Coordinates of C-alpha atoms and ligand atoms in Angstrom, one line a residue:
M1 CA 32.2 -9.7 35.8
S2 CA 31.2 -6.0 36.1
S3 CA 28.2 -5.6 38.5
S4 CA 26.0 -4.4 35.8
E5 CA 26.1 -4.6 32.0
E6 CA 25.0 -2.0 29.3
Y7 CA 24.9 -2.6 25.6
R8 CA 24.0 0.3 23.1
T9 CA 23.2 -1.4 19.9
K10 CA 20.4 -1.1 17.1
C11 CA 17.1 -2.3 16.8
P12 CA 17.3 -5.5 14.3
F13 CA 13.8 -5.3 12.9
C14 CA 13.6 -2.5 10.4
S15 CA 15.8 -0.2 8.5
V16 CA 14.8 2.8 10.7
Q17 CA 17.7 1.3 12.9
D18 CA 16.5 2.9 16.2
D19 CA 19.1 3.2 18.8
I20 CA 18.3 0.6 21.9
I21 CA 20.0 0.1 25.2
I22 CA 19.7 -3.5 26.7
K23 CA 20.7 -3.5 30.3
R24 CA 21.0 -5.7 33.3
G25 CA 22.2 -5.8 36.7
N26 CA 24.8 -8.6 38.0
P27 CA 23.4 -11.6 36.8
N28 CA 25.4 -13.5 39.5
S29 CA 24.4 -11.2 42.2
A30 CA 23.2 -13.2 45.5
L31 CA 20.3 -10.8 45.7
F32 CA 18.3 -11.4 42.5
G33 CA 15.8 -8.6 41.7
R34 CA 14.1 -7.4 38.5
E35 CA 17.1 -5.3 37.6
N36 CA 19.2 -8.4 37.2
L37 CA 17.0 -9.5 33.9
F38 CA 17.7 -8.2 30.6
Q39 CA 15.7 -4.9 30.1
L40 CA 15.3 -2.6 27.1
Y41 CA 15.8 1.2 27.3
V42 CA 15.3 3.7 24.5
D43 CA 18.2 6.4 24.0
V44 CA 16.9 9.6 25.5
K45 CA 18.8 11.6 22.7
S46 CA 16.5 10.0 20.2
D47 CA 13.0 11.2 20.4
R48 CA 11.5 8.5 18.0
G49 CA 11.2 5.9 20.7
L50 CA 10.7 2.3 20.0
C51 CA 7.8 0.4 18.3
P52 CA 6.0 -2.6 19.6
R53 CA 8.1 -4.5 17.4
G54 CA 11.3 -2.9 18.7
N55 CA 10.1 -4.2 22.0
F56 CA 10.3 -7.9 20.9
V57 CA 14.1 -7.6 21.2
I58 CA 13.8 -8.5 24.6
E59 CA 11.5 -11.4 24.2
L60 CA 13.9 -12.8 21.4
I61 CA 17.0 -12.7 23.4
T62 CA 15.5 -14.4 26.4
S63 CA 13.1 -16.8 24.7
P64 CA 13.0 -20.2 25.8
Y65 CA 12.7 -21.4 22.3
R66 CA 15.9 -20.4 21.0
L67 CA 17.9 -22.8 18.9
R68 CA 21.0 -23.8 20.9
K69 CA 22.3 -26.8 19.0
V70 CA 22.9 -27.8 15.3
M71 CA 20.2 -30.0 14.3
V72 CA 20.6 -32.3 11.5
N73 CA 16.9 -33.7 10.4
G74 CA 15.7 -33.1 14.0
K75 CA 18.3 -34.6 15.6
A76 CA 21.3 -32.8 17.5
E77 CA 24.7 -32.8 16.3
D78 CA 28.2 -31.4 17.3
L79 CA 29.0 -28.1 15.5
S80 CA 32.3 -29.0 14.1
D81 CA 30.9 -32.5 12.7
A82 CA 28.1 -30.7 11.0
I83 CA 30.6 -28.2 9.6
K84 CA 32.7 -31.1 8.3
E85 CA 29.7 -32.8 6.7
C86 CA 28.5 -29.7 5.1
S87 CA 31.7 -28.8 3.6
T88 CA 32.3 -32.2 2.1
K89 CA 28.8 -32.4 0.6
L90 CA 29.0 -28.7 -0.6
K91 CA 32.4 -29.4 -2.5
K92 CA 31.1 -32.2 -4.4
I93 CA 27.9 -30.1 -5.5
A94 CA 30.1 -27.2 -6.2
E95 CA 32.2 -29.2 -8.8
K96 CA 29.5 -28.0 -11.2
R97 CA 28.9 -24.1 -11.7
N98 CA 25.7 -22.6 -10.3
E99 CA 24.5 -25.8 -8.6
V100 CA 24.4 -24.3 -5.3
V101 CA 22.5 -21.2 -4.3
I102 CA 22.7 -18.8 -1.3
L103 CA 20.0 -16.8 0.0
I104 CA 20.9 -14.3 2.7
G105 CA 18.4 -11.9 4.8
G106 CA 18.5 -8.1 4.9
N107 CA 19.3 -8.4 8.9
H108 CA 23.1 -9.3 8.3
T109 CA 26.2 -7.0 8.8
L110 CA 28.1 -5.7 5.8
E111 CA 30.9 -8.0 6.9
E112 CA 28.9 -11.1 6.9
A113 CA 27.6 -9.9 3.3
Y114 CA 31.2 -9.7 2.1
L115 CA 31.9 -13.2 3.9
A116 CA 28.8 -14.8 2.1
K117 CA 29.9 -13.4 -1.2
E118 CA 33.4 -15.1 -0.9
L119 CA 31.5 -18.3 0.1
A120 CA 29.7 -18.3 -2.9
E121 CA 32.9 -17.8 -5.1
K122 CA 34.2 -20.9 -3.3
L123 CA 31.2 -22.9 -4.1
N124 CA 31.5 -21.8 -7.8
T125 CA 28.1 -20.1 -7.7
E126 CA 27.0 -16.6 -8.7
L127 CA 23.6 -17.4 -7.5
I128 CA 23.0 -15.3 -4.2
G129 CA 20.0 -13.5 -3.3
L130 CA 18.4 -11.5 -0.9
F131 CA 15.3 -11.7 1.2
P132 CA 12.5 -10.3 2.0
F133 CA 12.2 -10.5 -1.7
E134 CA 10.4 -7.2 -1.8
D135 CA 13.5 -5.2 -0.8
E136 CA 15.3 -6.4 -4.1
A137 CA 13.4 -3.7 -6.3
L138 CA 15.1 -1.0 -3.9
L139 CA 18.7 -1.8 -4.4
S140 CA 19.4 0.8 -7.2
I141 CA 18.1 3.8 -5.4
K142 CA 20.6 5.8 -3.8
N143 CA 18.8 7.3 -0.8
D144 CA 18.6 11.0 -0.4
F145 CA 17.6 10.7 3.2
S146 CA 18.1 12.7 6.5
F147 CA 16.3 12.3 9.7
N148 CA 16.9 15.8 10.3
E149 CA 15.7 17.2 7.2
I150 CA 12.8 14.9 7.0
S151 CA 11.0 16.5 10.3
S152 CA 11.6 19.9 9.0
S153 CA 10.5 19.3 5.4
D154 CA 7.3 21.2 3.9
T155 CA 6.1 18.2 2.0
I156 CA 5.8 14.6 2.2
F157 CA 4.8 12.5 -0.5
T158 CA 4.6 8.8 0.9
V159 CA 4.0 5.8 -1.4
G160 CA 2.8 3.0 0.9
D161 CA 1.8 3.0 4.6
I162 CA 5.2 4.0 6.1
F163 CA 3.6 4.3 9.3
S164 CA 2.7 0.5 9.5
H165 CA 6.1 -0.4 8.0
S166 CA 8.8 1.7 9.8
P167 CA 6.4 3.1 12.8
T168 CA 8.9 5.5 14.5
L169 CA 9.3 7.6 11.3
S170 CA 5.7 8.5 11.9
K171 CA 7.0 11.0 14.8
L172 CA 9.3 13.0 12.1
I173 CA 6.5 12.8 9.5
I174 CA 3.8 14.2 11.8
D175 CA 6.2 16.9 13.3
A176 CA 6.8 18.1 9.6
R177 CA 3.3 17.9 8.8
N178 CA 2.3 20.0 11.9
R179 CA 5.4 22.3 11.8
E180 CA 3.9 24.9 9.9
R181 CA 0.5 26.0 8.4
G182 CA 0.5 25.0 4.8
N183 CA 2.9 21.9 5.2
S184 CA 1.5 18.9 3.3
L185 CA 1.4 15.3 3.7
L186 CA 0.1 13.0 0.9
Y187 CA -0.3 9.6 0.8
L188 CA -0.8 7.2 -2.2
D189 CA -1.7 3.6 -1.5
I190 CA -4.1 0.8 -2.7
I191 CA -5.8 0.7 0.9
G192 CA -6.2 3.3 3.8
G193 CA -3.4 2.8 6.3
R194 CA -2.5 3.9 9.6
I195 CA -1.1 7.2 8.4
S196 CA -4.5 8.1 6.5
P197 CA -6.1 10.0 9.5
F198 CA -3.0 12.4 9.3
A199 CA -2.6 12.8 5.4
E200 CA -4.4 13.8 2.3
S201 CA -5.1 10.2 1.0
Y202 CA -5.2 9.1 -2.7
I203 CA -6.4 5.3 -2.7
I204 CA -6.3 3.7 -5.9
K205 CA -7.3 0.5 -7.3
P206 CA -4.6 -2.4 -6.6
G207 CA -2.3 -2.8 -9.6
Y208 CA -2.7 0.6 -10.7
T209 CA 0.0 2.4 -8.7
A210 CA 2.8 2.4 -11.5
Y211 CA 0.3 3.5 -14.0
F212 CA -1.0 6.4 -11.9
I213 CA 2.4 7.4 -11.1
S214 CA 3.6 7.4 -15.0
I215 CA 0.3 9.6 -15.4
L216 CA 1.5 12.1 -12.7
L217 CA 5.1 12.0 -14.1
D218 CA 3.7 12.9 -17.7
Y219 CA 1.6 15.8 -16.2
I220 CA 4.5 17.1 -14.4
N221 CA 6.8 17.0 -17.6
N222 CA 3.9 19.0 -19.4
N223 CA 3.2 16.3 -21.4
K224 CA -0.7 15.9 -20.3
R225 CA -2.2 12.8 -21.4
K226 CA -5.9 12.9 -22.5
I227 CA -6.9 10.6 -19.9
E228 CA -10.1 10.5 -18.1
L229 CA -8.9 8.6 -15.0
E230 CA -12.9 8.1 -14.1
K231 CA -13.2 5.9 -16.9
T232 CA -10.1 3.4 -16.1
R233 CA -11.6 2.0 -12.8
I234 CA -8.3 3.6 -10.9
D235 CA -11.1 4.9 -8.5
V236 CA -9.7 8.6 -8.1
P237 CA -10.3 11.6 -10.3
Y238 CA -8.0 13.1 -12.5
S239 CA -7.8 16.3 -10.2
S240 CA -5.8 14.0 -7.7
I241 CA -2.9 14.2 -10.3
E242 CA -3.2 17.8 -10.5
E243 CA -3.3 18.3 -6.9
I244 CA -0.2 16.1 -6.3
A245 CA 1.5 17.7 -9.0
A246 CA 1.0 21.1 -7.7
T247 CA 2.0 20.4 -4.2
L248 CA 5.5 18.8 -5.5
N249 CA 6.0 21.5 -7.8
K250 CA 5.7 24.2 -4.9
S251 CA 7.4 22.3 -2.1
K252 CA 10.9 23.8 -1.2
N253 CA 12.2 21.0 0.8
G254 CA 9.9 18.2 -0.1
W255 CA 10.3 14.3 0.2
I256 CA 8.9 11.3 -1.7
L257 CA 9.4 8.2 0.2
F258 CA 8.3 4.6 -0.9
S259 CA 7.6 1.7 1.5
N260 CA 6.3 -1.5 0.5
I261 CA 5.6 -4.8 1.7
Y262 CA 5.0 -8.7 0.4
G263 CA 1.7 -8.9 -1.3
H264 CA 1.0 -5.1 -1.8
F265 CA 2.2 -3.1 -4.8
K266 CA 2.7 -4.8 -8.2
N267 CA 6.1 -3.8 -10.1
P268 CA 7.9 -1.9 -7.4
L269 CA 10.9 -1.6 -9.5
L270 CA 8.8 0.4 -12.0
I271 CA 7.3 2.4 -9.0
V272 CA 10.5 3.5 -7.6
S273 CA 12.3 4.4 -11.0
L274 CA 9.1 6.6 -11.9
L275 CA 9.0 8.4 -8.4
E276 CA 12.7 8.7 -8.6
E277 CA 12.3 10.7 -11.7
I278 CA 9.5 12.7 -10.4
A279 CA 11.7 13.7 -7.3
S280 CA 14.3 14.8 -9.9
V281 CA 11.9 16.8 -12.0
T282 CA 10.1 18.4 -9.0
D283 CA 13.5 19.0 -7.2
N284 CA 12.5 17.0 -4.2
H285 CA 14.3 14.4 -2.2
F286 CA 13.4 10.6 -2.7
A287 CA 14.2 7.6 -0.4
V288 CA 13.0 4.1 -0.4
I289 CA 12.5 2.6 3.0
P290 CA 13.3 -1.2 2.9
V291 CA 11.6 -3.7 5.2
A292 CA 14.8 -5.3 6.7
Q293 CA 17.7 -3.5 8.7
N294 CA 20.3 -3.7 6.4
S295 CA 18.8 -4.7 2.9
L296 CA 20.5 -1.8 1.1
G297 CA 23.9 -2.8 2.3
I298 CA 23.5 -6.6 1.7
G299 CA 21.7 -6.6 -1.7
R300 CA 24.4 -4.2 -2.7
I301 CA 27.0 -6.3 -1.8
I302 CA 26.0 -9.4 -3.0
G303 CA 24.7 -7.8 -6.5
G304 CA 21.1 -8.1 -6.4
F305 CA 18.4 -9.1 -9.0
N306 CA 19.3 -12.9 -8.6
N307 CA 16.1 -14.0 -7.0
E308 CA 14.3 -14.8 -10.1
K309 CA 17.2 -17.1 -11.4
I310 CA 17.4 -18.9 -7.9
I311 CA 13.8 -19.6 -7.5
K312 CA 13.3 -20.7 -11.0
G313 CA 16.5 -22.9 -10.8
I314 CA 15.0 -24.6 -7.7
K315 CA 11.6 -25.1 -9.3
N316 CA 13.2 -26.4 -12.5
K317 CA 15.5 -28.8 -10.6
E318 CA 18.7 -27.0 -11.7
I319 CA 19.9 -26.4 -8.2
K320 CA 21.1 -29.3 -6.0
G321 CA 22.1 -27.1 -2.9
L322 CA 20.3 -24.2 -0.8
I323 CA 22.0 -22.3 1.8
S324 CA 19.6 -19.9 3.7
F325 CA 21.4 -17.4 6.1
G326 CA 19.1 -15.9 8.8
G327 CA 15.6 -17.5 7.8
L328 CA 13.9 -20.6 7.2
P329 CA 13.3 -21.4 3.8
T330 CA 10.3 -23.2 4.7
E331 CA 8.9 -19.9 5.9
F332 CA 10.0 -17.5 3.6
I333 CA 9.6 -19.0 0.2
P334 CA 6.0 -19.7 -0.2
G335 CA 5.5 -23.1 -1.5
F336 CA 8.9 -24.5 -0.5
D337 CA 7.6 -27.7 1.0
D338 CA 6.5 -28.5 -2.9
F339 CA 9.9 -28.2 -4.2
K340 CA 12.3 -29.2 -1.5
K341 CA 12.4 -32.5 -2.7
N342 CA 14.4 -31.0 -5.9
L343 CA 17.2 -30.3 -3.5
S344 CA 19.8 -32.9 -2.2
F345 CA 21.2 -30.5 0.5
V346 CA 19.7 -27.7 2.4
L347 CA 21.4 -25.7 5.1
S348 CA 19.7 -23.0 6.9
S349 CA 20.3 -20.9 10.0
T350 CA 17.8 -19.7 12.4
I351 CA 17.2 -18.1 15.8
L352 CA 14.2 -20.1 17.2
R353 CA 13.6 -24.1 17.2
K354 CA 12.3 -25.8 14.5
D355 CA 12.3 -29.6 15.2
D356 CA 10.8 -30.9 12.0
F357 CA 13.1 -29.0 9.5
T358 CA 14.6 -31.4 7.2
G359 CA 18.3 -30.5 6.5
Y360 CA 21.2 -28.9 8.6
L361 CA 19.9 -26.3 10.9
F362 CA 22.4 -24.0 12.7
P363 CA 21.5 -22.0 15.8
S364 CA 22.0 -18.0 15.0
T365 CA 22.1 -15.0 16.5
L366 CA 20.1 -11.7 16.5
S367 CA 22.0 -8.4 15.2
V368 CA 22.1 -7.2 19.1
E369 CA 24.3 -10.3 19.4
K370 CA 26.6 -9.3 16.7
Q371 CA 29.3 -6.7 16.0
G372 CA 29.9 -5.2 12.7
S373 CA 28.5 -2.6 10.3
I374 CA 25.4 -1.6 8.6
I375 CA 24.2 0.9 6.2
S376 CA 21.7 3.3 7.4
L377 CA 18.8 5.2 5.5
E378 CA 21.0 8.2 5.4
E379 CA 23.5 5.9 3.3
E380 CA 26.1 5.7 6.1
I381 CA 28.1 3.0 7.2
V382 CA 27.2 2.9 10.8
T383 CA 28.4 0.2 13.6
L384 CA 25.8 -2.0 15.7
G385 CA 27.6 -1.0 18.8
K386 CA 28.1 -3.3 21.6
S387 CA 27.1 -6.7 21.2
L388 CA 25.4 -9.1 23.9
S389 CA 27.1 -12.4 24.1
P390 CA 25.1 -14.8 21.8
V391 CA 23.1 -17.5 23.8
P392 CA 25.1 -20.6 24.7
G393 CA 25.4 -22.8 21.3
A394 CA 24.6 -20.1 19.0
I395 CA 26.9 -18.7 16.6
S396 CA 26.6 -15.6 14.2
D397 CA 26.1 -16.4 10.4
G398 CA 29.7 -14.6 9.8
V399 CA 31.1 -17.2 12.2
L400 CA 29.2 -20.0 10.6
I401 CA 30.3 -19.0 6.8
S402 CA 33.8 -18.6 7.9
K403 CA 33.8 -22.0 9.4
L404 CA 32.3 -23.3 6.2
I405 CA 34.8 -21.6 4.1
K406 CA 37.6 -22.9 6.2
G407 CA 36.1 -26.5 5.9
I408 CA 36.0 -26.3 2.1
T409 CA 39.1 -24.5 1.5
G410 CA 41.3 -25.2 4.3
Q411 CA 41.8 -21.3 4.3
E412 CA 41.1 -18.5 7.3
V413 CA 39.1 -15.6 5.9
K414 CA 38.9 -12.2 7.4
A415 CA 35.7 -10.2 7.7
Y416 CA 36.0 -6.7 6.2
A417 CA 33.6 -4.0 5.2
G418 CA 34.1 -2.1 2.0
K419 CA 32.3 0.9 0.4
V420 CA 28.7 0.3 -0.8
E421 CA 27.1 1.8 -3.6
P422 CA 23.8 1.4 -5.3
I423 CA 23.7 -1.5 -8.0
E424 CA 23.1 -0.7 -11.8
R425 CA 19.2 -0.5 -12.6
K426 CA 17.6 -3.4 -14.2
S427 CA 15.9 -2.7 -17.2
I428 CA 12.3 -2.1 -16.7
G429 CA 9.0 -2.7 -18.7
E430 CA 6.8 -0.3 -20.3
V431 CA 3.9 1.2 -18.1
S432 CA 0.8 -0.2 -19.7
V433 CA -2.9 0.1 -18.5
P434 CA -3.4 -2.4 -16.1
I435 CA -6.3 -4.9 -17.5
S436 CA -9.2 -4.7 -15.1
E437 CA -11.7 -7.2 -15.6
V438 CA -14.5 -8.5 -13.2
D439 CA -13.5 -12.0 -12.2
E440 CA -16.5 -13.7 -11.2
E441 CA -14.8 -16.7 -9.7
Y442 CA -12.4 -14.3 -7.6
P443 CA -14.4 -11.4 -6.8
F444 CA -12.3 -10.3 -4.0
T445 CA -8.9 -8.4 -4.1
L446 CA -6.4 -9.7 -1.6
I447 CA -3.8 -7.2 -0.2
G448 CA -0.7 -8.1 2.1
V449 CA 0.1 -5.5 4.8
G450 CA 2.4 -5.1 7.7
L451 CA 1.6 -4.8 11.4
P452 CA 3.8 -3.6 14.0
Y453 CA 3.0 -6.0 16.4
H454 CA 4.5 -8.9 13.9
H455 CA 7.9 -9.5 12.8
G456 CA 9.4 -11.6 10.3
S457 CA 7.9 -15.0 9.5
G458 CA 5.5 -15.3 12.3
E459 CA 7.6 -18.2 13.8
L460 CA 9.3 -15.6 15.9
T461 CA 6.5 -13.8 17.0
R462 CA 3.9 -16.4 17.5
M463 CA 6.2 -17.2 20.4
T464 CA 5.5 -13.7 21.9
N465 CA 2.8 -12.9 24.3
W466 CA 0.9 -10.4 22.0
N467 CA 0.4 -13.0 19.4
K468 CA -0.2 -15.7 21.9
E469 CA -3.2 -13.5 23.3
R470 CA -4.6 -12.5 19.8
G471 CA -3.5 -15.5 17.8
G472 CA -2.5 -15.4 14.1
P473 CA -2.4 -15.5 11.3
Y474 CA -5.4 -13.8 10.6
L475 CA -7.4 -12.0 7.9
F476 CA -9.3 -8.7 8.1
L477 CA -12.3 -7.4 5.6
N478 CA -14.9 -4.8 5.7
P479 CA -16.8 -5.0 8.9
S480 CA -20.2 -4.3 7.1
Q481 CA -19.5 -7.0 4.4
Y482 CA -18.4 -9.5 6.6
K483 CA -21.8 -9.2 8.6
E484 CA -23.8 -9.1 5.4
M485 CA -22.1 -12.3 4.4
G486 CA -23.0 -14.0 7.4
F487 CA -19.6 -15.8 7.5
G488 CA -18.4 -17.7 10.7
K489 CA -15.1 -17.0 12.7
K490 CA -12.9 -18.7 10.1
I491 CA -12.8 -18.0 6.2
K492 CA -11.1 -19.8 3.8
I493 CA -9.2 -17.7 1.0
V494 CA -8.8 -19.2 -2.2
T495 CA -6.4 -17.4 -4.7
H496 CA -4.9 -18.7 -8.2
Y497 CA -2.0 -20.2 -6.1
S498 CA -3.1 -21.6 -2.9
S499 CA -5.7 -21.5 0.1
S500 CA -5.6 -20.8 3.6
L501 CA -8.3 -20.9 6.3
L502 CA -7.7 -18.0 8.4
P503 CA -9.5 -16.8 11.5
V504 CA -11.1 -13.2 11.2
G505 CA -9.3 -10.9 13.1
N506 CA -10.7 -8.3 15.5
L507 CA -12.1 -6.1 13.2
S508 CA -12.4 -3.2 15.3
E509 CA -8.6 -3.5 15.9
S510 CA -7.5 -3.3 12.3
P511 CA -6.0 0.1 11.7
Y512 CA -6.9 -0.2 7.9
E513 CA -10.0 1.1 6.2
I514 CA -10.9 -1.7 4.1
P515 CA -13.5 -1.3 1.3
E516 CA -16.0 -3.6 0.1
G517 CA -14.3 -6.5 -2.1
V518 CA -11.1 -6.5 -0.4
V519 CA -9.5 -8.9 2.3
I520 CA -6.2 -8.1 3.7
V521 CA -3.6 -10.4 5.4
P522 CA -0.4 -9.7 7.5
T523 CA 2.1 -11.2 5.0
H524 CA 4.5 -11.9 7.9
Y525 CA 2.9 -15.2 8.1
T526 CA 3.7 -18.4 5.8
E527 CA 0.1 -19.3 5.7
C528 CA -0.7 -15.7 4.3
M529 CA 2.6 -15.4 1.9
K530 CA 1.7 -18.6 0.1
L531 CA -1.6 -17.2 -1.1
F532 CA 0.5 -14.8 -3.4
P533 CA 2.4 -16.0 -6.6
L534 CA 6.1 -16.6 -6.3
E535 CA 6.6 -15.4 -9.8
V536 CA 8.4 -12.6 -11.3
D537 CA 6.6 -9.4 -12.7
S538 CA 7.1 -7.7 -15.8
D539 CA 10.3 -6.0 -14.5
R540 CA 11.4 -9.6 -13.5
I541 CA 11.4 -8.7 -10.0
L542 CA 10.0 -11.5 -7.5
S543 CA 7.8 -9.1 -5.2
P544 CA 4.1 -10.2 -5.5
G545 CA 1.5 -7.4 -5.3
A546 CA -2.2 -7.7 -4.5
V547 CA -4.0 -10.7 -6.0
K548 CA -7.6 -11.7 -6.7
A549 CA -9.1 -14.2 -4.2
R550 CA -12.6 -15.8 -3.3
L551 CA -13.8 -16.6 0.3
E552 CA -15.1 -19.7 1.3
Q553 CA -17.0 -20.8 4.6
Ligands
SF4_601 S1 10.6 1.5 13.9 FE1 10.3 -0.2 15.3 S2 11.1 -2.0 14.2 FE2 11.9 -0.5 13.1 S3 13.9 0.2 14.2 FE3 12.4 1.3 15.1 S4 11.6 0.2 16.9 FE4 12.6 -1.1 15.7

């Protein structure tokens, strides 16, 4: 073994794919010092640095909670025995068309996505879907994105709090904003976010985003609707439409960006379609920033827009087997515990231990422990770089899929990465005026947000020190309203779909400006996700937006 090791790879935690370098000295050295442990470095050539989430890489690769054995209903099993059993069971279920479904996370390589698609073919199913679910709405957009151009743009119009979801992009955006007098940063959202202090903010009523953008498009097309926004409860005046339109029309190198998270925007497919049109009419660039590292690549390879059929099929008992690569279905499918009884076979891969999981659980790898290719925001195929050895016992999902295909068909498969293009746009619903009524039983609005200190399901990050200190999950609400209500340290949130008792987070730490009547939760946590509906919207996209809620002591 060489005396020291250096791995140049990509941060696995979001689509910005920042470069990271993991180093350690000779682990076998007789003199053992700090340098013999894994340490994280940022590439000096990148001026974006890393966000707190990026720093979790080290905690995860060295976590004592890593799963290192195949577990079957909580009991350890030999890998080849488990593959044999799964292959036999899957072969039987696959005798009938579309009785097995595959869900694959956006944190996989292109090669793994092609393998997963091949596995789906061998299993006689077309039902292969993508998570995080909110990224499905973005697959038909071809990103017109350049890190260089964005930092030199004269106008950035961001829909969604990109500073929270993709933290290191904030450097480029602030640089662009400050580069020249007269440069603009506009921010449209349903709650003030981390970006607010730097931007001209337009905070509109939850559920009204697509409607507001449709009016903006009409205005830009010189097709002014006679609308008095002030009467629609949208919470912003009509002059905001005029201001945004004027800025977009006059920009010479402007960017429109869309960034969403579970439980936030309603009808994301409709929103991105409208924004894309606005970008085209005003001659600005448009890009979507997915949650997961390679959702654009994975979703486009597997074909996309299957999540509706998959979840419906499981709920309606039409599906017998579920395979989930890269995440536990119990954590990313809200309410899964209620309908897992409908399934006779469940296989999942995961990074960390989960001793009470029912089904086959395979120990998996992080993308820093993999080789392969991914699609960058700039629409280029990039390689992950040099991979760390997986923790003993863990295998990448690509290896797992190859073994399953071999077990099912007897054939060896070779992973490859081909051309990846956006998928065809799904037809979208008409833009309608949202119905806004006062709901006396559910007087609050619950909004899902992303916090950079959290990642994934929460199962991961609850293991990290930051979360151990501060606890989680939790809720935030308007500090004065909280004081007035006189509630204690824990509040029960009740929605039409579920309820969760959550501690009140440190309100002075919340980066969000929370109006009265709004409660927010980080939707990385299962306890928070389940408060939102696992139902499709009017565009038949499974990506919940803000919902009505009530609070109970
Ligand atoms: S913004 Fe943070 S999570 Fe995203 S790639 Fe960069 S360091 Fe990783």
